[in-house]
CSV table of C-alpha atoms in Angstrom, one decimal:
chain,number,residue,atom,x,y,z
A,1,MET,CA,0.0,0.0,0.0
A,2,ALA,CA,1.1,3.5,-0.7
A,3,THR,CA,3.5,5.2,1.8
A,4,VAL,CA,2.1,8.2,3.6
A,5,TYR,CA,4.5,11.1,4.2
A,6,ILE,CA,4.5,14.5,5.8
A,7,GLU,CA,7.0,17.2,4.7
A,8,ALA,CA,8.0,20.6,5.9
A,9,SER,CA,10.7,23.3,5.9
A,10,MET,CA,11.5,23.6,9.6
A,11,SER,CA,13.8,25.9,11.5
A,12,LEU,CA,16.4,24.2,13.8
A,13,ASP,CA,14.2,25.2,16.7
A,14,GLY,CA,11.2,23.4,15.3
A,15,PHE,CA,9.1,26.1,13.7
A,16,ILE,CA,7.3,26.0,10.3
A,17,ALA,CA,6.3,29.6,10.6
A,18,GLY,CA,7.8,32.4,12.7
A,19,PRO,CA,6.1,34.8,15.0
A,20,PRO,CA,3.4,35.8,13.9
A,21,ASN,CA,3.4,34.1,10.4
A,22,SER,CA,6.8,35.6,9.6
A,23,GLY,CA,10.1,33.9,8.8
A,24,PHE,CA,9.1,32.4,5.5
A,25,GLU,CA,11.9,34.3,3.8
A,26,HIS,CA,14.3,32.3,6.0
A,27,LEU,CA,12.4,28.9,5.9
A,28,PHE,CA,12.1,28.9,2.1
A,29,ALA,CA,15.3,30.7,1.2
A,30,TRP,CA,16.7,27.3,0.0
A,31,CYS,CA,13.9,27.1,-2.6
A,32,ARG,CA,15.3,30.2,-4.5
A,33,ASN,CA,19.0,30.4,-3.7
A,34,GLY,CA,20.5,28.2,-6.5
A,35,ASP,CA,21.0,27.8,-10.2
A,36,VAL,CA,19.0,24.7,-10.9
A,37,PRO,CA,15.3,25.3,-11.9
A,38,THR,CA,12.6,22.8,-11.1
A,39,SER,CA,9.2,23.6,-12.5
A,40,THR,CA,6.0,22.6,-10.9
A,41,ALA,CA,2.4,22.0,-12.1
A,42,ASN,CA,1.7,25.6,-11.0
A,43,SER,CA,4.8,27.5,-11.6
A,44,THR,CA,3.0,30.8,-11.2
A,45,ARG,CA,2.7,29.9,-7.5
A,46,VAL,CA,5.7,27.7,-6.9
A,47,ALA,CA,8.9,27.3,-8.9
A,48,TYR,CA,12.2,26.3,-7.5
A,49,ARG,CA,15.7,27.5,-8.3
A,50,THR,CA,17.9,25.6,-6.0
A,51,SER,CA,21.2,23.9,-5.5
A,52,ALA,CA,21.6,20.7,-7.6
A,53,ALA,CA,21.3,18.6,-4.5
A,54,SER,CA,18.0,20.2,-3.5
A,55,ALA,CA,16.7,20.0,-7.1
A,56,ALA,CA,17.2,16.3,-7.1
A,57,HIS,CA,15.5,16.0,-3.8
A,58,VAL,CA,12.5,18.1,-4.9
A,59,ARG,CA,12.2,16.1,-8.2
A,60,GLU,CA,12.3,12.9,-6.2
A,61,LEU,CA,9.4,14.1,-4.0
A,62,ASN,CA,7.4,15.2,-7.1
A,63,ASP,CA,8.1,11.8,-8.7
A,64,ILE,CA,7.0,9.7,-5.8
A,65,THR,CA,3.9,11.7,-4.9
A,66,GLY,CA,0.7,10.2,-6.2
A,67,THR,CA,-1.9,12.1,-4.1
A,68,LEU,CA,-2.1,14.7,-1.4
A,69,VAL,CA,-4.2,15.5,1.7
A,70,VAL,CA,-4.6,19.1,2.7
A,71,GLY,CA,-6.6,21.0,5.2
A,72,ARG,CA,-9.5,23.3,4.3
A,73,ARG,CA,-7.9,26.4,5.7
A,74,LEU,CA,-4.9,26.1,3.4
A,75,PHE,CA,-7.3,25.3,0.5
A,76,ASP,CA,-9.2,28.5,1.2
A,77,THR,CA,-6.1,30.6,1.8
A,78,THR,CA,-4.7,29.6,-1.5
A,79,ASN,CA,-8.1,29.8,-3.3
A,80,GLY,CA,-7.6,26.2,-4.2
A,81,TRP,CA,-4.2,27.1,-5.8
A,82,ASP,CA,-6.4,28.7,-8.5
A,83,GLY,CA,-7.4,25.3,-9.5
A,84,THR,CA,-3.9,23.7,-9.8
A,85,HIS,CA,-1.9,22.4,-6.9
A,86,PRO,CA,1.8,22.8,-7.6
A,87,MET,CA,2.3,19.0,-7.3
A,88,GLY,CA,-0.4,18.4,-10.0
A,89,VAL,CA,-1.9,15.3,-8.4
A,90,PRO,CA,-5.3,14.4,-7.0
A,91,THR,CA,-5.8,16.2,-3.8
A,92,PHE,CA,-8.1,15.4,-0.9
A,93,VAL,CA,-9.3,18.4,1.1
A,94,VAL,CA,-10.4,17.6,4.7
A,95,THR,CA,-13.3,19.8,5.6
A,96,HIS,CA,-16.5,19.8,7.7
A,97,THR,CA,-18.6,21.0,4.7
A,98,ALA,CA,-17.7,21.0,1.1
A,99,PRO,CA,-17.8,24.5,-0.4
A,100,GLU,CA,-20.9,25.2,-2.5
A,101,ASP,CA,-19.3,27.7,-4.8
A,102,TRP,CA,-16.2,25.7,-5.9
A,103,LYS,CA,-16.3,24.5,-9.5
A,104,ALA,CA,-14.7,21.1,-9.0
A,105,GLU,CA,-14.9,19.9,-12.6
A,106,GLY,CA,-11.6,19.8,-14.2
A,107,THR,CA,-9.7,20.4,-10.9
A,108,PRO,CA,-8.0,17.7,-8.9
A,109,PHE,CA,-9.8,18.4,-5.6
A,110,THR,CA,-12.0,16.1,-3.7
A,111,PHE,CA,-13.7,17.3,-0.5
A,112,VAL,CA,-13.7,14.7,2.3
A,113,THR,CA,-16.2,15.4,5.1
A,114,ASP,CA,-15.7,12.3,7.3
A,115,GLY,CA,-12.4,13.1,8.8
A,116,LEU,CA,-8.7,13.1,8.3
A,117,ALA,CA,-8.3,9.3,8.7
A,118,ALA,CA,-10.8,8.8,5.9
A,119,ALA,CA,-9.1,11.3,3.7
A,120,VAL,CA,-5.7,9.6,4.3
A,121,GLU,CA,-7.2,6.2,3.5
A,122,LEU,CA,-8.7,7.6,0.2
A,123,ALA,CA,-5.4,9.2,-0.7
A,124,ARG,CA,-3.4,6.1,0.1
A,125,TRP,CA,-5.8,4.0,-2.1
A,126,ALA,CA,-5.7,6.5,-4.9
A,127,ALA,CA,-1.9,6.8,-4.8
A,128,GLY,CA,-1.5,3.3,-6.0
A,129,ASP,CA,2.2,2.5,-6.2
A,130,LYS,CA,3.1,6.1,-5.3
A,131,ALA,CA,3.1,7.9,-2.0
A,132,ALA,CA,0.4,10.1,-0.4
A,133,GLY,CA,1.6,13.4,1.1
A,134,VAL,CA,-0.3,15.0,4.0
A,135,GLY,CA,0.0,18.7,4.8
A,136,PRO,CA,1.4,21.1,5.2
A,137,GLY,CA,0.1,22.5,8.5
A,138,SER,CA,-1.9,21.0,11.3
A,139,VAL,CA,-3.2,18.1,9.2
A,140,ALA,CA,0.4,16.8,9.1
A,141,TRP,CA,0.9,16.5,12.8
A,142,GLN,CA,-2.7,15.3,13.3
A,143,ALA,CA,-2.0,12.4,10.9
A,144,LEU,CA,1.3,11.7,12.6
A,145,ASP,CA,-0.4,11.8,16.0
A,146,ALA,CA,-3.1,9.3,14.7
A,147,GLY,CA,-0.4,6.9,13.6
A,148,LEU,CA,-1.2,7.3,9.9
A,149,VAL,CA,2.3,8.5,8.7
A,150,ASP,CA,5.1,6.3,7.4
A,151,GLN,CA,7.7,8.9,6.6
A,152,VAL,CA,8.7,12.3,7.9
A,153,ARG,CA,10.6,14.5,5.5
A,154,ILE,CA,12.1,17.6,7.1
A,155,ASP,CA,13.9,20.4,5.2
A,156,LEU,CA,15.9,21.6,8.2
A,157,VAL,CA,16.8,25.2,7.8
A,158,PRO,CA,19.8,26.7,9.7
A,159,VAL,CA,18.0,29.4,11.5
A,160,LEU,CA,16.4,29.9,14.9
A,161,LEU,CA,13.1,31.7,14.7
A,162,GLY,CA,12.4,31.8,18.4
A,163,GLY,CA,8.7,31.4,18.2
A,164,GLY,CA,5.7,30.8,15.9
A,165,THR,CA,4.1,27.6,14.7
A,166,LEU,CA,5.7,24.4,15.8
A,167,MET,CA,5.9,21.5,13.3
A,168,PHE,CA,5.2,18.9,16.0
A,169,ASP,CA,3.1,20.8,18.5
A,170,ARG,CA,0.7,18.9,20.8
A,171,LEU,CA,1.8,15.4,19.8
A,172,GLY,CA,-0.1,13.1,22.1
A,173,ALA,CA,1.3,9.9,20.6
A,174,ALA,CA,4.8,10.7,21.7
A,175,PRO,CA,7.3,9.2,22.0
A,176,VAL,CA,7.3,8.5,18.2
A,177,HIS,CA,10.4,6.6,17.1
A,178,LEU,CA,12.1,7.3,13.7
A,179,GLY,CA,14.9,5.5,11.9
A,180,ASP,CA,18.2,7.2,11.1
A,181,PRO,CA,17.6,9.7,8.3
A,182,ARG,CA,18.7,9.8,4.8
A,183,VAL,CA,20.6,13.1,4.6
A,184,VAL,CA,20.8,15.4,1.5
A,185,THR,CA,22.9,18.5,2.1
A,186,GLY,CA,21.6,21.5,0.2
A,187,THR,CA,22.4,25.2,0.5
A,188,ALA,CA,20.8,26.8,3.5
A,189,VAL,CA,18.9,23.5,4.1
A,190,THR,CA,19.6,19.9,5.2
A,191,HIS,CA,17.0,17.5,3.8
A,192,LEU,CA,16.3,14.7,6.3
A,193,VAL,CA,14.1,11.7,5.4
A,194,TYR,CA,13.0,9.6,8.3
A,195,ASP,CA,10.9,6.4,8.4
A,196,VAL,CA,8.5,6.2,11.3
A,197,THR,CA,9.6,3.0,13.1
A,198,GLY,CA,7.4,3.0,16.1
A,199,GLY,CA,5.1,5.0,18.3
A,200,ARG,CA,2.2,4.4,20.7
A,201,HIS,CA,0.2,3.4,17.6
A,202,ALA,CA,2.8,1.2,15.9
B,1,MET,CA,40.1,34.1,20.7
B,2,ALA,CA,38.6,30.9,21.7
B,3,THR,CA,35.4,29.7,20.1
B,4,VAL,CA,32.3,29.4,22.3
B,5,TYR,CA,30.0,26.5,21.6
B,6,ILE,CA,26.8,25.0,22.9
B,7,GLU,CA,26.0,21.3,22.5
B,8,ALA,CA,23.0,19.1,23.2
B,9,SER,CA,21.3,15.9,22.3
B,10,MET,CA,18.0,17.1,21.0
B,11,SER,CA,14.9,15.3,19.7
B,12,LEU,CA,13.7,16.2,16.2
B,13,ASP,CA,10.9,18.2,17.9
B,14,GLY,CA,13.4,20.3,19.8
B,15,PHE,CA,13.5,18.8,23.3
B,16,ILE,CA,16.5,18.2,25.5
B,17,ALA,CA,14.4,16.5,28.1
B,18,GLY,CA,11.0,14.9,27.8
B,19,PRO,CA,7.9,15.4,29.9
B,20,PRO,CA,8.6,15.7,32.9
B,21,ASN,CA,12.3,15.0,32.8
B,22,SER,CA,11.8,11.7,31.0
B,23,GLY,CA,13.1,10.7,27.6
B,24,PHE,CA,16.8,10.5,28.4
B,25,GLU,CA,16.9,6.8,27.4
B,26,HIS,CA,15.9,8.0,23.9
B,27,LEU,CA,18.0,11.2,23.8
B,28,PHE,CA,21.2,9.4,24.9
B,29,ALA,CA,20.7,6.0,23.3
B,30,TRP,CA,23.4,6.9,20.8
B,31,CYS,CA,25.9,7.2,23.6
B,32,ARG,CA,25.6,3.5,24.4
B,33,ASN,CA,24.5,1.7,21.3
B,34,GLY,CA,27.8,0.9,19.6
B,35,ASP,CA,31.0,-1.0,19.9
B,36,VAL,CA,33.6,1.8,20.1
B,37,PRO,CA,34.5,2.9,23.7
B,38,THR,CA,35.4,6.5,24.4
B,39,SER,CA,36.5,7.1,28.0
B,40,THR,CA,36.1,10.4,29.8
B,41,ALA,CA,37.8,12.1,32.7
B,42,ASN,CA,35.0,10.7,34.9
B,43,SER,CA,34.1,7.3,33.4
B,44,THR,CA,32.1,6.4,36.5
B,45,ARG,CA,29.6,9.0,35.4
B,46,VAL,CA,30.0,9.1,31.7
B,47,ALA,CA,31.5,6.6,29.3
B,48,TYR,CA,30.6,6.2,25.7
B,49,ARG,CA,30.2,3.1,23.6
B,50,THR,CA,29.1,4.3,20.3
B,51,SER,CA,29.3,3.9,16.5
B,52,ALA,CA,32.8,4.6,15.1
B,53,ALA,CA,31.4,7.8,13.6
B,54,SER,CA,30.0,9.1,16.9
B,55,ALA,CA,33.2,8.1,18.7
B,56,ALA,CA,35.2,10.2,16.4
B,57,HIS,CA,32.8,13.1,16.9
B,58,VAL,CA,32.9,12.8,20.7
B,59,ARG,CA,36.7,12.6,20.7
B,60,GLU,CA,36.9,15.7,18.5
B,61,LEU,CA,34.7,17.6,21.0
B,62,ASN,CA,36.9,16.4,23.9
B,63,ASP,CA,40.0,17.4,22.0
B,64,ILE,CA,38.9,20.9,21.1
B,65,THR,CA,37.3,21.8,24.5
B,66,GLY,CA,39.6,23.8,26.8
B,67,THR,CA,37.0,25.1,29.3
B,68,LEU,CA,33.4,24.9,30.3
B,69,VAL,CA,30.6,27.1,31.7
B,70,VAL,CA,27.8,25.4,33.6
B,71,GLY,CA,24.9,26.5,35.6
B,72,ARG,CA,24.7,26.2,39.4
B,73,ARG,CA,21.6,23.9,39.3
B,74,LEU,CA,23.5,21.3,37.2
B,75,PHE,CA,26.5,21.6,39.5
B,76,ASP,CA,24.3,20.9,42.5
B,77,THR,CA,22.3,18.2,40.9
B,78,THR,CA,25.5,16.3,40.0
B,79,ASN,CA,27.2,17.2,43.3
B,80,GLY,CA,29.9,18.9,41.3
B,81,TRP,CA,30.4,15.6,39.3
B,82,ASP,CA,31.9,14.4,42.6
B,83,GLY,CA,34.8,16.7,41.9
B,84,THR,CA,35.6,15.6,38.3
B,85,HIS,CA,33.7,16.9,35.3
B,86,PRO,CA,33.7,14.2,32.6
B,87,MET,CA,35.5,16.6,30.2
B,88,GLY,CA,38.3,17.1,32.7
B,89,VAL,CA,38.8,20.8,32.0
B,90,PRO,CA,38.5,24.0,34.0
B,91,THR,CA,34.9,24.7,34.6
B,92,PHE,CA,33.2,28.0,35.5
B,93,VAL,CA,30.0,27.7,37.5
B,94,VAL,CA,27.6,30.6,37.1
B,95,THR,CA,25.9,31.2,40.5
B,96,HIS,CA,24.5,34.0,42.6
B,97,THR,CA,26.5,32.9,45.6
B,98,ALA,CA,29.5,30.5,45.8
B,99,PRO,CA,28.8,27.5,48.0
B,100,GLU,CA,30.5,27.7,51.4
B,101,ASP,CA,30.8,24.0,51.9
B,102,TRP,CA,32.4,23.1,48.6
B,103,LYS,CA,36.1,22.1,48.8
B,104,ALA,CA,37.4,23.7,45.7
B,105,GLU,CA,41.1,22.8,46.2
B,106,GLY,CA,42.1,20.2,43.6
B,107,THR,CA,38.9,20.4,41.7
B,108,PRO,CA,38.6,22.3,38.4
B,109,PHE,CA,35.6,24.5,39.4
B,110,THR,CA,35.6,28.2,39.7
B,111,PHE,CA,32.4,30.0,40.9
B,112,VAL,CA,31.5,33.1,39.0
B,113,THR,CA,29.1,35.4,40.7
B,114,ASP,CA,28.9,38.4,38.3
B,115,GLY,CA,26.8,36.8,35.6
B,116,LEU,CA,26.9,34.5,32.5
B,117,ALA,CA,28.6,37.0,30.2
B,118,ALA,CA,31.5,37.3,32.7
B,119,ALA,CA,31.7,33.5,33.1
B,120,VAL,CA,31.9,33.1,29.3
B,121,GLU,CA,34.5,35.8,29.0
B,122,LEU,CA,36.6,34.0,31.6
B,123,ALA,CA,36.1,30.6,30.0
B,124,ARG,CA,37.0,32.1,26.6
B,125,TRP,CA,40.2,33.6,28.0
B,126,ALA,CA,41.2,30.5,29.9
B,127,ALA,CA,40.5,28.2,26.9
B,128,GLY,CA,43.4,29.8,25.0
B,129,ASP,CA,43.7,28.1,21.6
B,130,LYS,CA,40.9,25.7,22.4
B,131,ALA,CA,37.1,26.2,22.7
B,132,ALA,CA,34.8,27.0,25.6
B,133,GLY,CA,31.6,25.0,25.9
B,134,VAL,CA,28.5,26.4,27.6
B,135,GLY,CA,25.8,24.2,29.0
B,136,PRO,CA,24.0,22.0,29.0
B,137,GLY,CA,20.7,23.5,30.0
B,138,SER,CA,19.4,27.0,30.3
B,139,VAL,CA,22.8,28.7,30.4
B,140,ALA,CA,23.3,27.4,26.8
B,141,TRP,CA,20.3,29.3,25.3
B,142,GLN,CA,20.9,32.3,27.6
B,143,ALA,CA,24.4,32.5,26.1
B,144,LEU,CA,23.0,32.1,22.6
B,145,ASP,CA,20.4,34.7,23.3
B,146,ALA,CA,23.1,37.1,24.5
B,147,GLY,CA,25.1,36.7,21.3
B,148,LEU,CA,28.0,35.0,23.1
B,149,VAL,CA,28.0,31.7,21.0
B,150,ASP,CA,30.0,31.0,17.9
B,151,GLN,CA,29.0,27.4,17.3
B,152,VAL,CA,25.9,25.3,17.9
B,153,ARG,CA,26.5,21.5,18.0
B,154,ILE,CA,23.3,19.4,17.9
B,155,ASP,CA,23.1,15.7,18.3
B,156,LEU,CA,19.8,15.3,16.5
B,157,VAL,CA,18.0,12.2,17.8
B,158,PRO,CA,15.4,10.5,15.6
B,159,VAL,CA,12.5,10.6,18.1
B,160,LEU,CA,9.6,12.9,18.8
B,161,LEU,CA,9.1,13.4,22.5
B,162,GLY,CA,6.0,15.6,22.3
B,163,GLY,CA,6.9,17.8,25.2
B,164,GLY,CA,9.4,18.7,27.9
B,165,THR,CA,12.3,21.1,27.9
B,166,LEU,CA,13.0,22.9,24.6
B,167,MET,CA,16.6,23.4,23.6
B,168,PHE,CA,15.9,26.9,22.2
B,169,ASP,CA,13.0,28.1,24.4
B,170,ARG,CA,12.4,31.8,24.8
B,171,LEU,CA,15.0,33.0,22.4
B,172,GLY,CA,14.6,36.8,22.3
B,173,ALA,CA,17.5,37.4,19.9
B,174,ALA,CA,15.7,35.5,17.0
B,175,PRO,CA,16.1,35.2,14.2
B,176,VAL,CA,19.6,33.8,14.7
B,177,HIS,CA,21.2,32.7,11.4
B,178,LEU,CA,23.5,29.7,11.2
B,179,GLY,CA,25.6,28.3,8.4
B,180,ASP,CA,25.0,25.0,6.7
B,181,PRO,CA,26.0,22.3,9.2
B,182,ARG,CA,28.8,19.8,9.0
B,183,VAL,CA,27.0,16.5,9.2
B,184,VAL,CA,28.2,13.3,10.9
B,185,THR,CA,25.8,10.3,10.7
B,186,GLY,CA,25.9,8.1,13.7
B,187,THR,CA,23.5,5.4,14.8
B,188,ALA,CA,20.3,6.8,16.3
B,189,VAL,CA,21.8,10.2,16.0
B,190,THR,CA,22.8,12.8,13.4
B,191,HIS,CA,25.5,15.1,14.6
B,192,LEU,CA,25.1,18.6,13.2
B,193,VAL,CA,27.7,21.4,13.7
B,194,TYR,CA,26.6,24.9,12.8
B,195,ASP,CA,28.5,28.1,13.0
B,196,VAL,CA,26.5,31.1,14.1
B,197,THR,CA,26.6,33.5,11.2
B,198,GLY,CA,24.3,36.3,12.3
B,199,GLY,CA,21.7,37.3,14.8
B,200,ARG,CA,20.4,40.5,16.3
B,201,HIS,CA,23.6,40.7,18.2
B,202,ALA,CA,25.9,39.8,15.3
């Protein structure tokens, strides 16, 4: 069955956003500080120009990803990525109520109203031989906390933000054990890929 | 002048102790999970048996360290390491009042009552061509916050503890910028050595 991963750019002190909602210029500096372009399905919103090492890492993630699960708030904030998620794959939006005014035809979004676990299960099924990504944001740690995640991919950024939104806040399932990471050294980022090896739910 | 470093075993979610004061069996598993012994100046208290990679990393730290700065609480908790700090170097204890009942003769401890910055300055001076280590514990982030630290050495442990004592809690000087780390891959640990490149104090 498809692997489920979560992924984030995180400061060394554990934040995926600084106080309040600042710090993105530091967290995502690695996405724009190199010579190697990597296009996405929505290059108006997201396009990379990174070190060669980071480019290979980003391409790998794009290649393995079959589906995504995202939260409703992010969907709304991005206006559904104007119809095209940068990863260009079927995307399951966790929500209490599907929006009435969203034209779903021709877009890759499916609204799931019976909870995160159901959305992850759908995404896992739909991903086939590929992987399902969950997040970013609170759905990522919720999935981790619920024991639904197989792989944790951290783009560790060499900055201390001192406050903001923690990647792993309020993790009730702790301790969660991970394997030793695969390490890819970029520029202003260290990519770490961990398999979840055990937790209260394992 | 001597480099000042801080160092800690830290979970991927940023904790140097779990809730409440648990988790050390996870955070320090890497110190005892290998075949290569590294003795210390107080092997009754601390002796390593690690992977070869971690052993080299520990030896390097022992080799470069000329002096230490520690907090009074740790000094008391360990009863002054029974007179011998595991690193076997002159150690400056930051305290409001020097203890009256401590026999300082023949032990490497000096009590500094005029603040952390003064203790770090003394340690830096006394370290000569070597480095001064600050910590563990709250003196480490206090020194970082005060702009006194040149290098951050993190032994990143593949576990999520979900709560406890944060390594970088309450960092007022953020954002603090670091360089890309030197990476040493151990077993159940990834050693990351960062130079501080900039902060509010830089």
